[in-house]
PDB file of C-alpha atoms in Angstrom:
ATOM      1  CA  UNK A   1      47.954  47.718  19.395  1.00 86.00           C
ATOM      2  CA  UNK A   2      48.946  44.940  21.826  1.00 89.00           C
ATOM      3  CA  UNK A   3      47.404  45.697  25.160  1.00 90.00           C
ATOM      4  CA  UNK A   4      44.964  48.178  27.191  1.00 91.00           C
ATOM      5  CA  UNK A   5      43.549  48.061  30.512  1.00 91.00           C
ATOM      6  CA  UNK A   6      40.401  46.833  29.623  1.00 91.00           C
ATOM      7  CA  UNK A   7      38.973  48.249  32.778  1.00 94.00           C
ATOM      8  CA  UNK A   8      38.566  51.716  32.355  1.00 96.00           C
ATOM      9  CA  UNK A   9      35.598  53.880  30.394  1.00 96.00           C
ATOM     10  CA  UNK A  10      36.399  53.629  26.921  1.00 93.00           C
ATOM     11  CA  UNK A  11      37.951  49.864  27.379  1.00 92.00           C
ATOM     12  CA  UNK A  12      34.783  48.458  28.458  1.00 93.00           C
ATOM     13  CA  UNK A  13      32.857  50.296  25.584  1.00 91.00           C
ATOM     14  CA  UNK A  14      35.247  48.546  23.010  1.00 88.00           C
ATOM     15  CA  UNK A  15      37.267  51.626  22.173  1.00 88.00           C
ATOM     16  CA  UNK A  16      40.837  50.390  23.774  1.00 89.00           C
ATOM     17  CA  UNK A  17      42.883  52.939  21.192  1.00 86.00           C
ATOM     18  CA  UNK A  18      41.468  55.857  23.416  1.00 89.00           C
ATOM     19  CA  UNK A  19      42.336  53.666  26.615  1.00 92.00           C
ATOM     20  CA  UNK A  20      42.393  56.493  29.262  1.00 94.00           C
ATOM     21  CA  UNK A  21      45.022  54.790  30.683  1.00 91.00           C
ATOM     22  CA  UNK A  22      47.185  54.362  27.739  1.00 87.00           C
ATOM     23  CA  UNK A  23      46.944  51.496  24.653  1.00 88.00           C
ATOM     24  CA  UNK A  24      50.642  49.752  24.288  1.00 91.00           C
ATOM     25  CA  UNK A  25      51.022  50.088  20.752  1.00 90.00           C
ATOM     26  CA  UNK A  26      52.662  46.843  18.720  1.00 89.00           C
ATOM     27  CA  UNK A  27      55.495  49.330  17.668  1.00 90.00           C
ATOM     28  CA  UNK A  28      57.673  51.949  19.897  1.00 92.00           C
ATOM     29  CA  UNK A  29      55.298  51.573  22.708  1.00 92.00           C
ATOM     30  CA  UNK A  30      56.481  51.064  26.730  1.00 90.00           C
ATOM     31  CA  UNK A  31      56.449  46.829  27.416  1.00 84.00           C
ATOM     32  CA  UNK A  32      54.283  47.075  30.572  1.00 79.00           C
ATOM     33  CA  UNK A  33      55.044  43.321  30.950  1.00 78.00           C
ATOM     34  CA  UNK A  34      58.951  43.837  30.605  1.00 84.00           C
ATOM     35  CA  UNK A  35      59.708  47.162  32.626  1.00 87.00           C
ATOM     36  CA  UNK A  36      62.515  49.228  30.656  1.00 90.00           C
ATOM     37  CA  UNK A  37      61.680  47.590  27.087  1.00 90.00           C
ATOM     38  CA  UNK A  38      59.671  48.590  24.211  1.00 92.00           C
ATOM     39  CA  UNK A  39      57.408  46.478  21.556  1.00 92.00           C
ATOM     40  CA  UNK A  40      59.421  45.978  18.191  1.00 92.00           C
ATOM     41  CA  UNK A  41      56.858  45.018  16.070  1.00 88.00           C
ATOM     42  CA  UNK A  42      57.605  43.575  12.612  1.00 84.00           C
ATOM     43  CA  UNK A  43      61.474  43.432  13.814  1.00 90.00           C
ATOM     44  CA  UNK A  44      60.284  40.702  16.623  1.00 89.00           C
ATOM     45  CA  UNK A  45      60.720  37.114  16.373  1.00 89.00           C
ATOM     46  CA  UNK A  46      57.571  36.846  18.186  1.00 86.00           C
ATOM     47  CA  UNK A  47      54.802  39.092  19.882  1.00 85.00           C
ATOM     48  CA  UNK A  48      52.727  37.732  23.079  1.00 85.00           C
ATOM     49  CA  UNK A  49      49.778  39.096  23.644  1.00 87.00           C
ATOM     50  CA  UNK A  50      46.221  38.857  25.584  1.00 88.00           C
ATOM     51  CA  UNK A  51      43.953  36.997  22.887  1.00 88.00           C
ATOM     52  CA  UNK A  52      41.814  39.926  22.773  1.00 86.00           C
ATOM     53  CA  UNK A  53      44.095  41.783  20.320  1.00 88.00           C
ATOM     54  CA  UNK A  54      44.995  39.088  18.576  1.00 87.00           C
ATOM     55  CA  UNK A  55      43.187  38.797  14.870  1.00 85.00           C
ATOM     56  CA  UNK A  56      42.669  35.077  12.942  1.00 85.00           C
ATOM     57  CA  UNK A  57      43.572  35.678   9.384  1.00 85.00           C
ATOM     58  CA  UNK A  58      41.091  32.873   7.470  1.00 83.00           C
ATOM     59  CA  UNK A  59      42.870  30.604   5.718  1.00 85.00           C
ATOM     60  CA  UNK A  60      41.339  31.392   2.896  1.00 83.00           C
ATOM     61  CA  UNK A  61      43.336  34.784   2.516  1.00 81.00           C
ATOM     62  CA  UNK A  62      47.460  34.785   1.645  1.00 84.00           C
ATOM     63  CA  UNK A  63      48.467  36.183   4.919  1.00 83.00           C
ATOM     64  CA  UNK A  64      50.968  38.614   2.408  1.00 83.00           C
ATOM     65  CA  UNK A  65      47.766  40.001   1.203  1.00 80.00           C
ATOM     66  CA  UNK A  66      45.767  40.006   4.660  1.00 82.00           C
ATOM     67  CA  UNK A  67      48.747  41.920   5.865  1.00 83.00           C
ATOM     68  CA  UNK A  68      48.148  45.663   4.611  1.00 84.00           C
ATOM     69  CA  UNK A  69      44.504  45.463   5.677  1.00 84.00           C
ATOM     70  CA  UNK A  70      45.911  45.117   9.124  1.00 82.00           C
ATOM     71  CA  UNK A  71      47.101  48.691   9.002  1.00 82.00           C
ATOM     72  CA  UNK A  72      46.346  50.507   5.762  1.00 87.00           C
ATOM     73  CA  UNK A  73      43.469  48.484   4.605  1.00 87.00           C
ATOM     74  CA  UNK A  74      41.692  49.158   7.870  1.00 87.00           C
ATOM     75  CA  UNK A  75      42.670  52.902   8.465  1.00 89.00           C
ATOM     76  CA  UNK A  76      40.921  53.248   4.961  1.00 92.00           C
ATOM     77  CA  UNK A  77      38.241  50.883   5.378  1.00 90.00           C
ATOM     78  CA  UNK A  78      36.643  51.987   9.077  1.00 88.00           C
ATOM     79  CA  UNK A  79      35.751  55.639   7.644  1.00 91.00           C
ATOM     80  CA  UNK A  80      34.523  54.995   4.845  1.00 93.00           C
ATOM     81  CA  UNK A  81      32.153  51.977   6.169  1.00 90.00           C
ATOM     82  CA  UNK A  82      31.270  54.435   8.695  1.00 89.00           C
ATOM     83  CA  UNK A  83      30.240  57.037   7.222  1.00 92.00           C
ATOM     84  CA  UNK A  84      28.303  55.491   4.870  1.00 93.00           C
ATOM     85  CA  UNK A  85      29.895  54.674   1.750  1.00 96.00           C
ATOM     86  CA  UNK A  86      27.669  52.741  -0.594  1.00 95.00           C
ATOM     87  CA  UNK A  87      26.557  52.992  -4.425  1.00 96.00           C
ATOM     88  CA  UNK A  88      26.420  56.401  -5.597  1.00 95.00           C
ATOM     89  CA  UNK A  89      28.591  57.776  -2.852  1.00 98.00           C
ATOM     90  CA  UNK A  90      30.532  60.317  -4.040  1.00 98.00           C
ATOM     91  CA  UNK A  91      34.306  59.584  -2.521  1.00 98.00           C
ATOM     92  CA  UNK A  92      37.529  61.985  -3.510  1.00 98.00           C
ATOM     93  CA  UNK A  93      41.017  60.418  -2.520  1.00 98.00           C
ATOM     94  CA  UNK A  94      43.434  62.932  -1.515  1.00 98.00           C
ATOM     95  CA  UNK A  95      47.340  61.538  -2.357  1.00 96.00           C
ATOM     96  CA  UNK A  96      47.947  58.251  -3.909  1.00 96.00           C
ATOM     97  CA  UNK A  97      50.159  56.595  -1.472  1.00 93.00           C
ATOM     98  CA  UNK A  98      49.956  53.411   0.376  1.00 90.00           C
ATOM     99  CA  UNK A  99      46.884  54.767   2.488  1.00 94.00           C
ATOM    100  CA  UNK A 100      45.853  56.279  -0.922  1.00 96.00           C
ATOM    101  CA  UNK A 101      46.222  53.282  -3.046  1.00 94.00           C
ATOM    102  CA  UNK A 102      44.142  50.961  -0.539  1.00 93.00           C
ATOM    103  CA  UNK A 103      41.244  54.189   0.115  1.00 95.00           C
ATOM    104  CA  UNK A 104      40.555  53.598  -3.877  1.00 96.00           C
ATOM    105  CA  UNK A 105      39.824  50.249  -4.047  1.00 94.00           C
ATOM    106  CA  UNK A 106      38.213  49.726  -0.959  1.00 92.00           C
ATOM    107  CA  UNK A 107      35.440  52.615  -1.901  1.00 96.00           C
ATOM    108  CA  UNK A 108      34.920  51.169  -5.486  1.00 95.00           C
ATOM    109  CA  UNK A 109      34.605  47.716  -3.862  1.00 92.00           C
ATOM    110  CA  UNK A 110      31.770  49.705  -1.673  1.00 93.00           C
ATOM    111  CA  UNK A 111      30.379  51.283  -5.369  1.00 95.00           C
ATOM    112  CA  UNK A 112      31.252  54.407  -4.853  1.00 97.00           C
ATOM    113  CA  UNK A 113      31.966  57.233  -7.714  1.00 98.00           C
ATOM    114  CA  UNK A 114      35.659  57.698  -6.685  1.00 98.00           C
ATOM    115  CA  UNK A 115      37.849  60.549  -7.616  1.00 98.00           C
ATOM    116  CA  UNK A 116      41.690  60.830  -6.856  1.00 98.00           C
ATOM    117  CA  UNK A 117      42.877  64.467  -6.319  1.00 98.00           C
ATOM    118  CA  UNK A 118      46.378  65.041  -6.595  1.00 97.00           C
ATOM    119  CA  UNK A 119      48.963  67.799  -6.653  1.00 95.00           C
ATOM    120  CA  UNK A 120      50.211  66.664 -10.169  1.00 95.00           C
ATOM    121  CA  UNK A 121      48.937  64.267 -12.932  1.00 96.00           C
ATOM    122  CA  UNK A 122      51.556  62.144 -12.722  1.00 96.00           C
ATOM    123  CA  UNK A 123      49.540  58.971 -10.938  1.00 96.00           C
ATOM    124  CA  UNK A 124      46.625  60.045 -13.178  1.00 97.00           C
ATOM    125  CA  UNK A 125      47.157  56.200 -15.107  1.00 97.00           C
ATOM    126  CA  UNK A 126      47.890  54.326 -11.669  1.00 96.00           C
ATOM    127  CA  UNK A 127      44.788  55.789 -10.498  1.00 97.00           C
ATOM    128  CA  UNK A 128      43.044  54.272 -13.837  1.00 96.00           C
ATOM    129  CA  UNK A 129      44.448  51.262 -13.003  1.00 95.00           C
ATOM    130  CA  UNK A 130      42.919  51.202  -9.366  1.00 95.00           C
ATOM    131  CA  UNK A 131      39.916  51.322 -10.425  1.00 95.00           C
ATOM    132  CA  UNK A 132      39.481  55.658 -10.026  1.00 97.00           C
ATOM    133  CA  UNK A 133      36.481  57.374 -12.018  1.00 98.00           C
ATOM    134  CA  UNK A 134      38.225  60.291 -12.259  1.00 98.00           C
ATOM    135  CA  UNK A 135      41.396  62.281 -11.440  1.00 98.00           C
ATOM    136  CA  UNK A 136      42.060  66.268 -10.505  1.00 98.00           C
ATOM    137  CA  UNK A 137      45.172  68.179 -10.079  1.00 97.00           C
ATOM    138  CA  UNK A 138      45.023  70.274  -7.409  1.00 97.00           C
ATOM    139  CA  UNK A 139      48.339  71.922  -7.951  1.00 94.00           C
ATOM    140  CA  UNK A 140      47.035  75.352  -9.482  1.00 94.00           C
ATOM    141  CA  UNK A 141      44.331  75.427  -7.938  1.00 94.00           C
ATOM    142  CA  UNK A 142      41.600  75.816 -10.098  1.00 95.00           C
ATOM    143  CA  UNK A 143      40.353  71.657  -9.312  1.00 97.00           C
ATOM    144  CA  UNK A 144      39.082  73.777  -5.860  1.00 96.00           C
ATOM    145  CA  UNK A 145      36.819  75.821  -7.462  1.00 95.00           C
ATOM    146  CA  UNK A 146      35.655  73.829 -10.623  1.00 97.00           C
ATOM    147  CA  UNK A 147      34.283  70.720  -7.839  1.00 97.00           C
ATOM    148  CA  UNK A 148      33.096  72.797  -5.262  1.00 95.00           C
ATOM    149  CA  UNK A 149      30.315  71.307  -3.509  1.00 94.00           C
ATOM    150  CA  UNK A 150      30.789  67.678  -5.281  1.00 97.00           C
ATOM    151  CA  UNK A 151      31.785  65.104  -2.769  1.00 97.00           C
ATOM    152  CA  UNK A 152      30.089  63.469   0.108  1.00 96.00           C
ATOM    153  CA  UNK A 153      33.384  62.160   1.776  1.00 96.00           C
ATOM    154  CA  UNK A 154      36.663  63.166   1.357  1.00 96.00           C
ATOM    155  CA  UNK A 155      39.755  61.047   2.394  1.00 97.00           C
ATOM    156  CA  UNK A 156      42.586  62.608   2.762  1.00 96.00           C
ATOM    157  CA  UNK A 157      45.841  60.364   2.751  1.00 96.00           C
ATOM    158  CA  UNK A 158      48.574  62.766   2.641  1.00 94.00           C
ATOM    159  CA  UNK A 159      50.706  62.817   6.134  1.00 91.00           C
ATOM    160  CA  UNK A 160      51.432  66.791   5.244  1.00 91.00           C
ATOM    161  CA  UNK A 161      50.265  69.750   5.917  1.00 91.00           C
ATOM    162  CA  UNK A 162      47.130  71.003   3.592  1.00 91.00           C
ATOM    163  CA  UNK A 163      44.349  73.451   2.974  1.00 89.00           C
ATOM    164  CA  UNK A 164      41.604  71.990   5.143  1.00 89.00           C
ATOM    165  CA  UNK A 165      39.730  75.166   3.985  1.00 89.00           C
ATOM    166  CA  UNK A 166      40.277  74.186   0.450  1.00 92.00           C
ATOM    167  CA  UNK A 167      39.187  70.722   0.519  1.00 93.00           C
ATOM    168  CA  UNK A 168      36.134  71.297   2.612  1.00 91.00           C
ATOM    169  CA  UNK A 169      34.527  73.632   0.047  1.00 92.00           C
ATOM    170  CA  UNK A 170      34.929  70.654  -2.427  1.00 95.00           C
ATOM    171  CA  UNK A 171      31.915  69.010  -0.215  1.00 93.00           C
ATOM    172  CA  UNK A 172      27.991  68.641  -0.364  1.00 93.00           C
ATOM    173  CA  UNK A 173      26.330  69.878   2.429  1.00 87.00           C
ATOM    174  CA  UNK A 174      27.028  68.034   5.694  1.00 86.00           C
ATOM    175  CA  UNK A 175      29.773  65.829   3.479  1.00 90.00           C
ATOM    176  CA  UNK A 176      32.732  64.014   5.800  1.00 91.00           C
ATOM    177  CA  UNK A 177      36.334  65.304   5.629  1.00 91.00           C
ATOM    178  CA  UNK A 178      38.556  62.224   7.547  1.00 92.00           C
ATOM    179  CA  UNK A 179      42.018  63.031   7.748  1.00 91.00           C
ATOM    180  CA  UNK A 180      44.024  59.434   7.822  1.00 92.00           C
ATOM    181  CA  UNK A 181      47.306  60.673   6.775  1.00 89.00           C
ATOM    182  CA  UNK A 182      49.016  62.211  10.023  1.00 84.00           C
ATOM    183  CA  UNK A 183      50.930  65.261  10.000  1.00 86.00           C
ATOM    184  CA  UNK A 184      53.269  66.820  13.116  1.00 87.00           C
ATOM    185  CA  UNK A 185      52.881  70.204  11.313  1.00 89.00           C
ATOM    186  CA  UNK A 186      49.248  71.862  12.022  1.00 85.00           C
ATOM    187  CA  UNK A 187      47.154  72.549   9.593  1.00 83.00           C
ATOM    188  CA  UNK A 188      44.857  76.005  10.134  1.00 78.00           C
ATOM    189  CA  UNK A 189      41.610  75.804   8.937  1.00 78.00           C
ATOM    190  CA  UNK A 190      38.594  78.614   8.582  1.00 77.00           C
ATOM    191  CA  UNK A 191      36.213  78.196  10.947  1.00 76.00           C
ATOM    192  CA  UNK A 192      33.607  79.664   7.897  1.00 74.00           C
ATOM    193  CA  UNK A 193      34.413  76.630   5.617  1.00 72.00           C
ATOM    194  CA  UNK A 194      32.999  74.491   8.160  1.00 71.00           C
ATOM    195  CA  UNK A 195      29.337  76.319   8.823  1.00 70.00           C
ATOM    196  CA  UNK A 196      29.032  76.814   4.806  1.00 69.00           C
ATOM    197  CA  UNK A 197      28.644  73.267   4.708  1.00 63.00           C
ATOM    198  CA  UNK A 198      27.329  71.809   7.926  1.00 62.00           C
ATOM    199  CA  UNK A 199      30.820  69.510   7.245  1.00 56.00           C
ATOM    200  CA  UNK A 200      31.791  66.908   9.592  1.00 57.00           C
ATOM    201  CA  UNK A 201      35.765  67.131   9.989  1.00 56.00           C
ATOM    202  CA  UNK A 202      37.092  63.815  11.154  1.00 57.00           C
ATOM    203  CA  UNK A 203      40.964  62.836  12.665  1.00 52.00           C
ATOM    204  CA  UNK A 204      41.929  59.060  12.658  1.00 53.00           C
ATOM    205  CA  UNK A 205      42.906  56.935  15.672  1.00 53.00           C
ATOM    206  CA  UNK A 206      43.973  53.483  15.668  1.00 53.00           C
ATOM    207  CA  UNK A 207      40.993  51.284  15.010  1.00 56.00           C
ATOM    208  CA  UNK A 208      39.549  48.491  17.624  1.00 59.00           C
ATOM    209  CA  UNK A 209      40.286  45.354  17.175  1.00 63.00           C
ATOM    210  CA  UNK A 210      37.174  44.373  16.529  1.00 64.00           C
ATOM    211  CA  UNK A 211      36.659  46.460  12.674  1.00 65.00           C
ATOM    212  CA  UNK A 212      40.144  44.355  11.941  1.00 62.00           C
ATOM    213  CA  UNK A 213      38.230  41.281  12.507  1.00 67.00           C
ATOM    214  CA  UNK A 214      35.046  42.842  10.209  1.00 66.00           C
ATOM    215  CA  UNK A 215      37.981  43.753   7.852  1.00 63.00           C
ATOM    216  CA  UNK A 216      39.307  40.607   7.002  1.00 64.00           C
ATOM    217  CA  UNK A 217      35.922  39.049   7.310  1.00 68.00           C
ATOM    218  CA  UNK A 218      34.568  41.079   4.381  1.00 66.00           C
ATOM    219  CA  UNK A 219      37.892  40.643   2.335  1.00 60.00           C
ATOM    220  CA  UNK A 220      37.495  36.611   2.892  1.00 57.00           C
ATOM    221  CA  UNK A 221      34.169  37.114   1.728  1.00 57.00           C
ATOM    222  CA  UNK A 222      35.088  39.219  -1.411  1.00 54.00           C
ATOM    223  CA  UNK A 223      33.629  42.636  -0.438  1.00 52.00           C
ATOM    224  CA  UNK A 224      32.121  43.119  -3.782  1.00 43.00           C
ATOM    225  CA  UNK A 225      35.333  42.293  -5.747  1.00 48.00           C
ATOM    226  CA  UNK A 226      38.486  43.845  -3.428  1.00 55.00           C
ATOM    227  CA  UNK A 227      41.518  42.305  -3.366  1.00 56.00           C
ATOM    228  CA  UNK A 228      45.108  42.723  -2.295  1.00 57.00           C
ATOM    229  CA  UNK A 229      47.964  42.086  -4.410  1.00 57.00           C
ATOM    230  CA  UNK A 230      50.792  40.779  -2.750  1.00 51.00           C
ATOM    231  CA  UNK A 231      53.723  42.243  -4.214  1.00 49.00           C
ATOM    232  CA  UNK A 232      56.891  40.325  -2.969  1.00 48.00           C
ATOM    233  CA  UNK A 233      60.862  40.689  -2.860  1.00 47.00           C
ATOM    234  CA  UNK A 234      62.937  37.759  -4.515  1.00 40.00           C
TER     235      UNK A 234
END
């Protein structure tokens, strides 16, 4: 995001993605200083905007690799510092994407036990590679039933419709679900699943700017060992 009114409720309490007014988002969103036009984002050749949303990258970090913690490194990296992610945390990935990919490292740079559950077992060695403890296959069903009642946080990644109802019986007793993938489809869920387990079911918003900033502060700092590879075109 580029802008908010930075006067209303939420502004003033440092949450400007739930500006009741309306956040102009850097991509697709209404130009409230140019009437009629809309940001552009990456496709810009340049971006003005009030110094509040604007984020140093450190010099020591390659801004290539600083730039996916901008957006999936920090979608990733909010819940999971939130909610409490340390050594011993037991985390379970759901989809092995770009939010995915990012999700796994940043919870084993956290120590967390991390598990990648995935329809097939095809990413079962890139998930090895990432740095995964384990790996399920959800496809047939039976990874539902044989870790029920294992994780403390689930992150689900996948921007498709799934079985909330499913996943949340995979957690401990008041465990976190956080849905960071983003679906248009809904997605019923069982009221039931939810009182088994005293879960807390969590939707993602676009972060403030200020847990960017913490973001690429811990990164600079190594955050126990994360990095980004930059992977560029020739």
């Amino acid at each position: 995001m580029v802008n908010s009114c930075r006067t209303c409720e939420n502004c003033r309490t440092g949450q400007e993605q739930y500006c009741l007014k309306g956040d102009t988002l850097v991509f697709g969103a209404p130009d409230p200083a140019e009437p009629g036009a809309h940001t552009q984002g990456g496709y810009s050749e340049a971006i003005v905007a009030p110094e509040d949303f604007v984020v140093l990258v450190p010099e020591t970090l390659d801004p290539a690799a600083a730039a996916p913690l901008l957006c999936a490194g920090i979608t990733v990296y909010a819940p999971l510092k939130r909610f409490g992610t340390r050594p011993g945390t037991k985390v379970a990935v759901v989809g092995l994407g770009g939010l995915g990919h990012l999700g796994v490292k940043m919870a084993r740079a956290m120590g967390a036990d991390v598990a990648v559950l995935s329809q097939s077992g095809s990413k079962r060695e890139a998930a090895k590679a990432l740095g995964a403890d384990h790996y399920a296959v959800t496809g047939d069903g039976s990874a539902f039933t044989e870790l029920a009642n294992t994780f403390d946080i689930i992150l689900n990644t996948v921007s498709a419709p799934v079985s909330l109802s499913d996943y949340l019986g995979m957690l401990r007793l008041r465990g976190t679900m956080v849905n960071v993938g983003v679906t248009t489809e809904p997605m019923p869920m069982e009221v039931f699943a939810l009182l088994r387990i005293r879960a807390d079911p969590r939707l993602r918003r676009p972060l403030p700017v200020r847990d960017r900033r913490r973001d690429l502060r811990e990164a600079e700092a190594g955050m126990t060992g994360f990095h980004v590879d930059a992977v560029r075109g020739h």
